[in-house]
């Protein structure tokens, strides 16, 4: 059940930001400034989402030195930010160096008390951006409960090309898929179509925060999206820095699942793998 104990919709704010290649200090300050804008905006968010690999960008050649050791630096400022502003934060993803010495593309999630409620490392590494040469893949899917009882599933960028992951999260109870990304031109058509498909087939909300700006040869287009469980786009960013906001209506997931009973009509024994 997607339950929300608040009378108002569950308001989300996607921080569609530019990321400075290989400069965690600049990126941290920039994200904090934008997050402050988000919490002081007209509509106070219940949840803030950042883009993928926002601390370093794809500075993969130097990722061993640049990655956040144990995620300590990120945790040290995002947890108090969440508590101070009483807002859930999906801290996009960061390059995180774990105790095994490998660098992972990791999403950290904090609730509105500042408690860390989840950590997910990207399962599917994207060869076109050489992730598989420099990063280590995560080994498990992750669900978490946000303030208000909303069950969310984690996906990072390229993960959305694997419908099995979103379906598996939905079957485990997720009603909302959260997707930080660094997705460049010329694949806007894929971005919008895949995200919409994940929403329609799983009858879940999908919220996806992409970065903007050029980095090396890549031109990141933004177009962050908030999509409802019927596949309607509630809000979509442009190609510049901005904060995209929208309200999720908790009851809509069950309503859509009642209209077309996809989950009741599944035939798992017919699917090989
Ligand atoms: N950072 C990524 O995973 C990019 C994925 C992407 O661009 C795609 O087309 O897939």
PDB file of C-alpha atoms and ligand atoms in Angstrom:
ATOM      1  CA  UNK A   1       0.000   0.000   0.000  1.00  0.00           C
ATOM      2  CA  UNK A   2       1.140   3.485  -0.806  1.00  0.00           C
ATOM      3  CA  UNK A   3       0.041   5.209   2.343  1.00  0.00           C
ATOM      4  CA  UNK A   4       0.637   8.820   3.135  1.00  0.00           C
ATOM      5  CA  UNK A   5      -0.528  10.061   6.479  1.00  0.00           C
ATOM      6  CA  UNK A   6      -0.517  13.654   5.348  1.00  0.00           C
ATOM      7  CA  UNK A   7      -3.566  15.397   3.975  1.00  0.00           C
ATOM      8  CA  UNK A   8      -1.623  17.051   1.157  1.00  0.00           C
ATOM      9  CA  UNK A   9       0.047  15.285  -1.752  1.00  0.00           C
ATOM     10  CA  UNK A  10       3.590  13.993  -1.289  1.00  0.00           C
ATOM     11  CA  UNK A  11       5.598  16.813  -2.823  1.00  0.00           C
ATOM     12  CA  UNK A  12       8.815  16.025  -4.618  1.00  0.00           C
ATOM     13  CA  UNK A  13      11.579  18.314  -5.872  1.00  0.00           C
ATOM     14  CA  UNK A  14      14.104  17.110  -8.446  1.00  0.00           C
ATOM     15  CA  UNK A  15      17.351  19.071  -8.439  1.00  0.00           C
ATOM     16  CA  UNK A  16      18.299  19.129 -12.127  1.00  0.00           C
ATOM     17  CA  UNK A  17      21.818  20.493 -11.787  1.00  0.00           C
ATOM     18  CA  UNK A  18      25.021  20.994 -13.716  1.00  0.00           C
ATOM     19  CA  UNK A  19      27.922  18.914 -12.358  1.00  0.00           C
ATOM     20  CA  UNK A  20      31.540  20.088 -12.457  1.00  0.00           C
ATOM     21  CA  UNK A  21      33.769  17.262 -13.682  1.00  0.00           C
ATOM     22  CA  UNK A  22      36.075  15.944 -10.951  1.00  0.00           C
ATOM     23  CA  UNK A  23      35.370  18.696  -8.407  1.00  0.00           C
ATOM     24  CA  UNK A  24      33.509  17.319  -5.361  1.00  0.00           C
ATOM     25  CA  UNK A  25      33.917  20.503  -3.283  1.00  0.00           C
ATOM     26  CA  UNK A  26      32.350  22.723  -5.937  1.00  0.00           C
ATOM     27  CA  UNK A  27      29.596  20.197  -6.563  1.00  0.00           C
ATOM     28  CA  UNK A  28      28.806  19.867  -2.863  1.00  0.00           C
ATOM     29  CA  UNK A  29      28.400  23.623  -2.448  1.00  0.00           C
ATOM     30  CA  UNK A  30      26.349  23.856  -5.608  1.00  0.00           C
ATOM     31  CA  UNK A  31      24.005  21.048  -4.557  1.00  0.00           C
ATOM     32  CA  UNK A  32      23.550  22.574  -1.125  1.00  0.00           C
ATOM     33  CA  UNK A  33      22.621  25.944  -2.662  1.00  0.00           C
ATOM     34  CA  UNK A  34      20.065  24.331  -4.951  1.00  0.00           C
ATOM     35  CA  UNK A  35      18.651  22.188  -2.145  1.00  0.00           C
ATOM     36  CA  UNK A  36      18.232  25.315  -0.026  1.00  0.00           C
ATOM     37  CA  UNK A  37      16.318  26.894  -2.895  1.00  0.00           C
ATOM     38  CA  UNK A  38      14.152  23.773  -3.055  1.00  0.00           C
ATOM     39  CA  UNK A  39      13.195  23.872   0.627  1.00  0.00           C
ATOM     40  CA  UNK A  40      12.468  27.592   0.618  1.00  0.00           C
ATOM     41  CA  UNK A  41      10.434  27.479  -2.610  1.00  0.00           C
ATOM     42  CA  UNK A  42       6.701  28.059  -2.851  1.00  0.00           C
ATOM     43  CA  UNK A  43       5.900  24.386  -2.339  1.00  0.00           C
ATOM     44  CA  UNK A  44       7.855  22.785   0.520  1.00  0.00           C
ATOM     45  CA  UNK A  45       9.012  19.368  -0.693  1.00  0.00           C
ATOM     46  CA  UNK A  46       8.580  16.145   1.253  1.00  0.00           C
ATOM     47  CA  UNK A  47      11.362  14.631  -0.825  1.00  0.00           C
ATOM     48  CA  UNK A  48      14.393  16.027  -2.643  1.00  0.00           C
ATOM     49  CA  UNK A  49      16.190  13.966  -5.316  1.00  0.00           C
ATOM     50  CA  UNK A  50      19.656  14.727  -6.737  1.00  0.00           C
ATOM     51  CA  UNK A  51      21.174  13.432 -10.009  1.00  0.00           C
ATOM     52  CA  UNK A  52      23.614  10.539 -10.552  1.00  0.00           C
ATOM     53  CA  UNK A  53      27.328  10.795  -9.642  1.00  0.00           C
ATOM     54  CA  UNK A  54      26.879  14.404  -8.599  1.00  0.00           C
ATOM     55  CA  UNK A  55      30.032  14.549  -6.468  1.00  0.00           C
ATOM     56  CA  UNK A  56      32.537  13.734  -9.223  1.00  0.00           C
ATOM     57  CA  UNK A  57      30.678  13.483 -12.527  1.00  0.00           C
ATOM     58  CA  UNK A  58      32.211  10.857 -14.816  1.00  0.00           C
ATOM     59  CA  UNK A  59      35.827  11.694 -13.892  1.00  0.00           C
ATOM     60  CA  UNK A  60      36.485   7.970 -14.036  1.00  0.00           C
ATOM     61  CA  UNK A  61      40.246   8.241 -14.766  1.00  0.00           C
ATOM     62  CA  UNK A  62      40.714   9.701 -11.280  1.00  0.00           C
ATOM     63  CA  UNK A  63      37.790   8.075  -9.535  1.00  0.00           C
ATOM     64  CA  UNK A  64      39.915   6.174  -6.980  1.00  0.00           C
ATOM     65  CA  UNK A  65      41.260   9.466  -5.591  1.00  0.00           C
ATOM     66  CA  UNK A  66      38.057  11.481  -6.010  1.00  0.00           C
ATOM     67  CA  UNK A  67      35.469   9.043  -4.646  1.00  0.00           C
ATOM     68  CA  UNK A  68      33.944   9.745  -1.257  1.00  0.00           C
ATOM     69  CA  UNK A  69      35.637   7.352   1.203  1.00  0.00           C
ATOM     70  CA  UNK A  70      32.861   5.308   2.791  1.00  0.00           C
ATOM     71  CA  UNK A  71      30.422   8.044   1.726  1.00  0.00           C
ATOM     72  CA  UNK A  72      31.481   9.888   4.901  1.00  0.00           C
ATOM     73  CA  UNK A  73      31.684  13.372   3.443  1.00  0.00           C
ATOM     74  CA  UNK A  74      28.263  13.121   1.817  1.00  0.00           C
ATOM     75  CA  UNK A  75      26.609  11.651   4.916  1.00  0.00           C
ATOM     76  CA  UNK A  76      28.164  14.386   7.084  1.00  0.00           C
ATOM     77  CA  UNK A  77      26.242  17.199   5.429  1.00  0.00           C
ATOM     78  CA  UNK A  78      23.163  15.577   3.888  1.00  0.00           C
ATOM     79  CA  UNK A  79      21.939  13.893   7.092  1.00  0.00           C
ATOM     80  CA  UNK A  80      21.844  17.201   9.055  1.00  0.00           C
ATOM     81  CA  UNK A  81      20.342  18.983   6.046  1.00  0.00           C
ATOM     82  CA  UNK A  82      17.478  16.447   5.979  1.00  0.00           C
ATOM     83  CA  UNK A  83      16.919  16.774   9.742  1.00  0.00           C
ATOM     84  CA  UNK A  84      17.108  20.575   9.798  1.00  0.00           C
ATOM     85  CA  UNK A  85      14.630  20.954   6.963  1.00  0.00           C
ATOM     86  CA  UNK A  86      12.560  17.866   7.851  1.00  0.00           C
ATOM     87  CA  UNK A  87      12.753  16.569   4.322  1.00  0.00           C
ATOM     88  CA  UNK A  88      13.486  13.114   2.897  1.00  0.00           C
ATOM     89  CA  UNK A  89      16.556  13.204   0.668  1.00  0.00           C
ATOM     90  CA  UNK A  90      17.548  10.736  -2.040  1.00  0.00           C
ATOM     91  CA  UNK A  91      21.094  11.977  -2.425  1.00  0.00           C
ATOM     92  CA  UNK A  92      21.178  11.002  -6.099  1.00  0.00           C
ATOM     93  CA  UNK A  93      24.207   8.838  -6.395  1.00  0.00           C
ATOM     94  CA  UNK A  94      27.826   9.457  -5.562  1.00  0.00           C
ATOM     95  CA  UNK A  95      31.104   7.791  -6.406  1.00  0.00           C
ATOM     96  CA  UNK A  96      31.658   5.969  -3.121  1.00  0.00           C
ATOM     97  CA  UNK A  97      34.840   4.104  -2.195  1.00  0.00           C
ATOM     98  CA  UNK A  98      33.868   1.210   0.044  1.00  0.00           C
ATOM     99  CA  UNK A  99      36.024  -0.708   2.510  1.00  0.00           C
ATOM    100  CA  UNK A 100      36.752  -3.374  -0.136  1.00  0.00           C
ATOM    101  CA  UNK A 101      38.732  -0.717  -2.038  1.00  0.00           C
ATOM    102  CA  UNK A 102      36.279  -0.629  -4.959  1.00  0.00           C
ATOM    103  CA  UNK A 103      34.383   2.415  -6.120  1.00  0.00           C
ATOM    104  CA  UNK A 104      30.625   2.072  -6.484  1.00  0.00           C
ATOM    105  CA  UNK A 105      27.923   4.295  -7.977  1.00  0.00           C
ATOM    106  CA  UNK A 106      25.864   4.565  -4.787  1.00  0.00           C
ATOM    107  CA  UNK A 107      22.525   6.112  -3.872  1.00  0.00           C
ATOM    108  CA  UNK A 108      22.150   7.201  -0.227  1.00  0.00           C
ATOM    109  CA  UNK A 109      18.704   7.851   1.238  1.00  0.00           C
ATOM    110  CA  UNK A 110      17.864   9.873   4.356  1.00  0.00           C
ATOM    111  CA  UNK A 111      14.504  10.341   6.018  1.00  0.00           C
ATOM    112  CA  UNK A 112      13.257  13.617   7.445  1.00  0.00           C
ATOM    113  CA  UNK A 113      14.908  12.974  10.800  1.00  0.00           C
ATOM    114  CA  UNK A 114      18.250  12.659   9.019  1.00  0.00           C
ATOM    115  CA  UNK A 115      18.430   8.892   9.601  1.00  0.00           C
ATOM    116  CA  UNK A 116      19.929   6.933   6.722  1.00  0.00           C
ATOM    117  CA  UNK A 117      17.261   4.514   5.505  1.00  0.00           C
ATOM    118  CA  UNK A 118      18.926   2.933   2.482  1.00  0.00           C
ATOM    119  CA  UNK A 119      21.988   2.624   0.332  1.00  0.00           C
ATOM    120  CA  UNK A 120      21.880   1.162  -3.185  1.00  0.00           C
ATOM    121  CA  UNK A 121      24.806   0.609  -5.535  1.00  0.00           C
ATOM    122  CA  UNK A 122      24.040   0.568  -9.273  1.00  0.00           C
ATOM    123  CA  UNK A 123      23.645  -2.996 -10.488  1.00  0.00           C
ATOM    124  CA  UNK A 124      23.932  -2.458 -14.257  1.00  0.00           C
ATOM    125  CA  UNK A 125      27.113  -0.637 -15.244  1.00  0.00           C
ATOM    126  CA  UNK A 126      26.993   1.372 -18.491  1.00  0.00           C
ATOM    127  CA  UNK A 127      29.708   0.356 -20.943  1.00  0.00           C
ATOM    128  CA  UNK A 128      29.183   3.338 -23.257  1.00  0.00           C
ATOM    129  CA  UNK A 129      30.520   5.530 -20.449  1.00  0.00           C
ATOM    130  CA  UNK A 130      33.125   2.907 -19.374  1.00  0.00           C
ATOM    131  CA  UNK A 131      31.620   2.389 -15.948  1.00  0.00           C
ATOM    132  CA  UNK A 132      32.480  -1.293 -16.015  1.00  0.00           C
ATOM    133  CA  UNK A 133      36.225  -0.464 -16.272  1.00  0.00           C
ATOM    134  CA  UNK A 134      36.334   1.760 -13.184  1.00  0.00           C
ATOM    135  CA  UNK A 135      33.353   0.925 -10.991  1.00  0.00           C
ATOM    136  CA  UNK A 136      32.176  -2.161  -9.157  1.00  0.00           C
ATOM    137  CA  UNK A 137      28.547  -3.282  -9.585  1.00  0.00           C
ATOM    138  CA  UNK A 138      26.132  -3.454  -6.681  1.00  0.00           C
ATOM    139  CA  UNK A 139      24.875  -6.871  -5.679  1.00  0.00           C
ATOM    140  CA  UNK A 140      21.294  -6.367  -4.538  1.00  0.00           C
ATOM    141  CA  UNK A 141      18.089  -4.529  -5.277  1.00  0.00           C
ATOM    142  CA  UNK A 142      16.973  -2.044  -2.623  1.00  0.00           C
ATOM    143  CA  UNK A 143      13.579  -0.884  -1.370  1.00  0.00           C
ATOM    144  CA  UNK A 144      13.003   1.660   1.351  1.00  0.00           C
ATOM    145  CA  UNK A 145      10.185   3.366   3.170  1.00  0.00           C
ATOM    146  CA  UNK A 146       9.943   7.121   3.051  1.00  0.00           C
ATOM    147  CA  UNK A 147       8.263   9.398   5.533  1.00  0.00           C
ATOM    148  CA  UNK A 148       4.526   8.863   5.257  1.00  0.00           C
ATOM    149  CA  UNK A 149       4.903   5.137   4.578  1.00  0.00           C
ATOM    150  CA  UNK A 150       5.694   5.389   0.870  1.00  0.00           C
ATOM    151  CA  UNK A 151       7.502   2.296  -0.389  1.00  0.00           C
ATOM    152  CA  UNK A 152      10.139   3.249  -2.932  1.00  0.00           C
ATOM    153  CA  UNK A 153      12.509   1.248  -5.116  1.00  0.00           C
ATOM    154  CA  UNK A 154      15.978   2.352  -6.193  1.00  0.00           C
ATOM    155  CA  UNK A 155      17.228   2.456  -9.778  1.00  0.00           C
ATOM    156  CA  UNK A 156      20.129   4.402 -11.223  1.00  0.00           C
ATOM    157  CA  UNK A 157      20.121   5.626 -14.827  1.00  0.00           C
ATOM    158  CA  UNK A 158      21.022   2.648 -17.135  1.00  0.00           C
ATOM    159  CA  UNK A 159      19.108   0.371 -14.700  1.00  0.00           C
ATOM    160  CA  UNK A 160      15.860   1.533 -16.312  1.00  0.00           C
ATOM    161  CA  UNK A 161      16.744  -0.397 -19.494  1.00  0.00           C
ATOM    162  CA  UNK A 162      16.231  -3.578 -17.466  1.00  0.00           C
ATOM    163  CA  UNK A 163      12.492  -3.904 -16.872  1.00  0.00           C
ATOM    164  CA  UNK A 164      13.141  -6.927 -14.676  1.00  0.00           C
ATOM    165  CA  UNK A 165      14.566  -4.724 -11.927  1.00  0.00           C
ATOM    166  CA  UNK A 166      11.608  -2.332 -11.764  1.00  0.00           C
ATOM    167  CA  UNK A 167       9.175  -5.261 -11.927  1.00  0.00           C
ATOM    168  CA  UNK A 168      11.001  -7.061  -9.164  1.00  0.00           C
ATOM    169  CA  UNK A 169      10.882  -3.903  -7.018  1.00  0.00           C
ATOM    170  CA  UNK A 170       7.156  -3.524  -7.731  1.00  0.00           C
ATOM    171  CA  UNK A 171       6.515  -7.168  -6.824  1.00  0.00           C
ATOM    172  CA  UNK A 172       8.369  -6.572  -3.558  1.00  0.00           C
ATOM    173  CA  UNK A 173       6.034  -3.686  -2.742  1.00  0.00           C
ATOM    174  CA  UNK A 174       7.450  -0.555  -4.373  1.00  0.00           C
ATOM    175  CA  UNK A 175       4.886   2.000  -5.503  1.00  0.00           C
ATOM    176  CA  UNK A 176       7.435   4.591  -6.492  1.00  0.00           C
ATOM    177  CA  UNK A 177      10.605   4.199  -8.560  1.00  0.00           C
ATOM    178  CA  UNK A 178      13.336   6.790  -7.953  1.00  0.00           C
ATOM    179  CA  UNK A 179      15.919   7.278 -10.708  1.00  0.00           C
ATOM    180  CA  UNK A 180      18.934   9.605 -10.472  1.00  0.00           C
ATOM    181  CA  UNK A 181      20.671   9.893 -13.847  1.00  0.00           C
ATOM    182  CA  UNK A 182      23.383  11.296 -16.085  1.00  0.00           C
ATOM    183  CA  UNK A 183      21.715  10.547 -19.430  1.00  0.00           C
ATOM    184  CA  UNK A 184      22.974  12.406 -22.504  1.00  0.00           C
ATOM    185  CA  UNK A 185      21.810  13.284 -26.006  1.00  0.00           C
ATOM    186  CA  UNK A 186      20.967  11.749 -28.451  1.00  0.00           C
ATOM    187  CA  UNK A 187      18.825   9.369 -26.382  1.00  0.00           C
ATOM    188  CA  UNK A 188      16.062  11.638 -25.095  1.00  0.00           C
ATOM    189  CA  UNK A 189      13.499   9.456 -26.860  1.00  0.00           C
ATOM    190  CA  UNK A 190      14.766   6.372 -24.991  1.00  0.00           C
ATOM    191  CA  UNK A 191      14.811   8.246 -21.664  1.00  0.00           C
ATOM    192  CA  UNK A 192      11.224   9.421 -21.854  1.00  0.00           C
ATOM    193  CA  UNK A 193       9.892   6.187 -23.338  1.00  0.00           C
ATOM    194  CA  UNK A 194      11.636   3.823 -20.930  1.00  0.00           C
ATOM    195  CA  UNK A 195      10.644   5.822 -17.856  1.00  0.00           C
ATOM    196  CA  UNK A 196       7.042   6.064 -19.029  1.00  0.00           C
ATOM    197  CA  UNK A 197       6.982   2.334 -19.768  1.00  0.00           C
ATOM    198  CA  UNK A 198       8.302   1.491 -16.298  1.00  0.00           C
ATOM    199  CA  UNK A 199       5.484   3.609 -14.817  1.00  0.00           C
ATOM    200  CA  UNK A 200       2.732   2.095 -16.995  1.00  0.00           C
ATOM    201  CA  UNK A 201       3.761  -1.565 -16.788  1.00  0.00           C
ATOM    202  CA  UNK A 202       4.292  -1.454 -13.016  1.00  0.00           C
ATOM    203  CA  UNK A 203       1.456   0.990 -12.316  1.00  0.00           C
ATOM    204  CA  UNK A 204       3.787   2.976 -10.108  1.00  0.00           C
ATOM    205  CA  UNK A 205       5.038   6.548  -9.834  1.00  0.00           C
ATOM    206  CA  UNK A 206       8.398   7.150 -11.493  1.00  0.00           C
ATOM    207  CA  UNK A 207      10.503  10.174 -10.608  1.00  0.00           C
ATOM    208  CA  UNK A 208      13.767  10.675 -12.465  1.00  0.00           C
ATOM    209  CA  UNK A 209      16.347  13.413 -11.902  1.00  0.00           C
ATOM    210  CA  UNK A 210      18.814  13.940 -14.751  1.00  0.00           C
ATOM    211  CA  UNK A 211      21.741  16.372 -14.826  1.00  0.00           C
ATOM    212  CA  UNK A 212      22.300  19.112 -17.389  1.00  0.00           C
ATOM    213  CA  UNK A 213      25.365  20.571 -19.089  1.00  0.00           C
ATOM    214  CA  UNK A 214      28.310  19.440 -21.176  1.00  0.00           C
ATOM    215  CA  UNK A 215      31.051  17.178 -19.870  1.00  0.00           C
ATOM    216  CA  UNK A 216      33.722  15.977 -22.290  1.00  0.00           C
ATOM    217  CA  UNK A 217      31.875  14.750 -25.363  1.00  0.00           C
ATOM    218  CA  UNK A 218      28.592  14.252 -23.548  1.00  0.00           C
ATOM    219  CA  UNK A 219      25.725  16.724 -23.593  1.00  0.00           C
ATOM    220  CA  UNK A 220      23.304  15.997 -20.752  1.00  0.00           C
ATOM    221  CA  UNK A 221      19.784  17.121 -21.536  1.00  0.00           C
ATOM    222  CA  UNK A 222      17.944  17.326 -18.218  1.00  0.00           C
ATOM    223  CA  UNK A 223      14.260  16.601 -18.925  1.00  0.00           C
ATOM    224  CA  UNK A 224      13.828  15.276 -15.404  1.00  0.00           C
ATOM    225  CA  UNK A 225      10.440  13.642 -15.114  1.00  0.00           C
ATOM    226  CA  UNK A 226       7.622  13.010 -12.671  1.00  0.00           C
ATOM    227  CA  UNK A 227       5.306  10.362 -14.113  1.00  0.00           C
ATOM    228  CA  UNK A 228       2.144   9.015 -12.523  1.00  0.00           C
ATOM    229  CA  UNK A 229       1.072   5.338 -12.394  1.00  0.00           C
ATOM    230  CA  UNK A 230      -1.145   5.822 -15.481  1.00  0.00           C
ATOM    231  CA  UNK A 231       1.908   7.007 -17.427  1.00  0.00           C
ATOM    232  CA  UNK A 232       0.916  10.668 -17.509  1.00  0.00           C
ATOM    233  CA  UNK A 233       3.773  13.138 -17.230  1.00  0.00           C
ATOM    234  CA  UNK A 234       3.045  15.430 -14.276  1.00  0.00           C
ATOM    235  CA  UNK A 235       6.176  17.549 -14.709  1.00  0.00           C
ATOM    236  CA  UNK A 236       9.144  17.629 -17.052  1.00  0.00           C
ATOM    237  CA  UNK A 237      12.270  19.777 -16.928  1.00  0.00           C
ATOM    238  CA  UNK A 238      13.837  21.691 -19.760  1.00  0.00           C
ATOM    239  CA  UNK A 239      17.531  21.558 -20.670  1.00  0.00           C
ATOM    240  CA  UNK A 240      18.767  24.141 -18.131  1.00  0.00           C
ATOM    241  CA  UNK A 241      19.365  23.986 -14.384  1.00  0.00           C
ATOM    242  CA  UNK A 242      16.080  24.055 -12.507  1.00  0.00           C
ATOM    243  CA  UNK A 243      14.111  22.428  -9.719  1.00  0.00           C
ATOM    244  CA  UNK A 244      11.217  20.355 -10.991  1.00  0.00           C
ATOM    245  CA  UNK A 245       8.350  19.919  -8.556  1.00  0.00           C
ATOM    246  CA  UNK A 246       5.170  17.901  -8.418  1.00  0.00           C
ATOM    247  CA  UNK A 247       2.761  16.260  -6.017  1.00  0.00           C
ATOM    248  CA  UNK A 248       2.225  12.492  -5.788  1.00  0.00           C
ATOM    249  CA  UNK A 249      -1.295  11.342  -4.885  1.00  0.00           C
ATOM    250  CA  UNK A 250      -0.849   8.176  -2.823  1.00  0.00           C
ATOM    251  CA  UNK A 251      -4.276   6.730  -3.620  1.00  0.00           C
ATOM    252  CA  UNK A 252      -3.638   6.745  -7.380  1.00  0.00           C
ATOM    253  CA  UNK A 253      -1.465   3.620  -7.378  1.00  0.00           C
ATOM    254  CA  UNK A 254      -4.214   1.382  -6.005  1.00  0.00           C
ATOM    255  CA  UNK A 255      -6.750   3.139  -8.207  1.00  0.00           C
ATOM    256  CA  UNK A 256      -4.757   2.363 -11.391  1.00  0.00           C
ATOM    257  CA  UNK A 257      -4.054  -1.203 -10.236  1.00  0.00           C
ATOM    258  CA  UNK A 258      -7.783  -1.609  -9.730  1.00  0.00           C
ATOM    259  CA  UNK A 259      -8.586  -0.291 -13.230  1.00  0.00           C
ATOM    260  CA  UNK A 260      -6.334  -2.818 -15.020  1.00  0.00           C
ATOM    261  CA  UNK A 261      -5.427  -5.756 -12.749  1.00  0.00           C
ATOM    262  CA  UNK A 262      -2.014  -6.431 -14.283  1.00  0.00           C
ATOM    263  CA  UNK A 263      -0.550  -7.885 -11.115  1.00  0.00           C
ATOM    264  CA  UNK A 264      -3.450 -10.328 -10.737  1.00  0.00           C
ATOM    265  CA  UNK A 265      -3.210 -11.366 -14.405  1.00  0.00           C
ATOM    266  CA  UNK A 266       0.505 -12.156 -14.427  1.00  0.00           C
ATOM    267  CA  UNK A 267       1.441 -15.734 -15.446  1.00  0.00           C
ATOM    268  CA  UNK A 268       4.880 -16.183 -13.872  1.00  0.00           C
ATOM    269  CA  UNK A 269       5.027 -19.854 -14.859  1.00  0.00           C
ATOM    270  CA  UNK A 270       5.021 -18.761 -18.538  1.00  0.00           C
ATOM    271  CA  UNK A 271       8.133 -16.635 -18.229  1.00  0.00           C
ATOM    272  CA  UNK A 272      11.418 -18.558 -18.507  1.00  0.00           C
ATOM    273  CA  UNK A 273      13.716 -16.009 -16.979  1.00  0.00           C
TER     274      UNK A 273
HETATM  275  N1  LIG B   1      24.870   6.974 -16.718  1.00  0.00           N
HETATM  276  C1  LIG B   1      24.170   6.092 -17.386  1.00  0.00           C
HETATM  277  O1  LIG B   1      23.869   5.015 -16.905  1.00  0.00           O
HETATM  278  C2  LIG B   1      23.734   6.510 -18.763  1.00  0.00           C
HETATM  279  C3  LIG B   1      22.741   5.570 -19.395  1.00  0.00           C
HETATM  280  C4  LIG B   1      22.401   5.979 -20.789  1.00  0.00           C
HETATM  281  O2  LIG B   1      22.761   7.049 -21.247  1.00  0.00           O
HETATM  282  C5  LIG B   1      21.612   5.047 -21.607  1.00  0.00           C
HETATM  283  O3  LIG B   1      21.366   5.388 -22.775  1.00  0.00           O
HETATM  284  O4  LIG B   1      21.232   3.968 -21.124  1.00  0.00           O
END
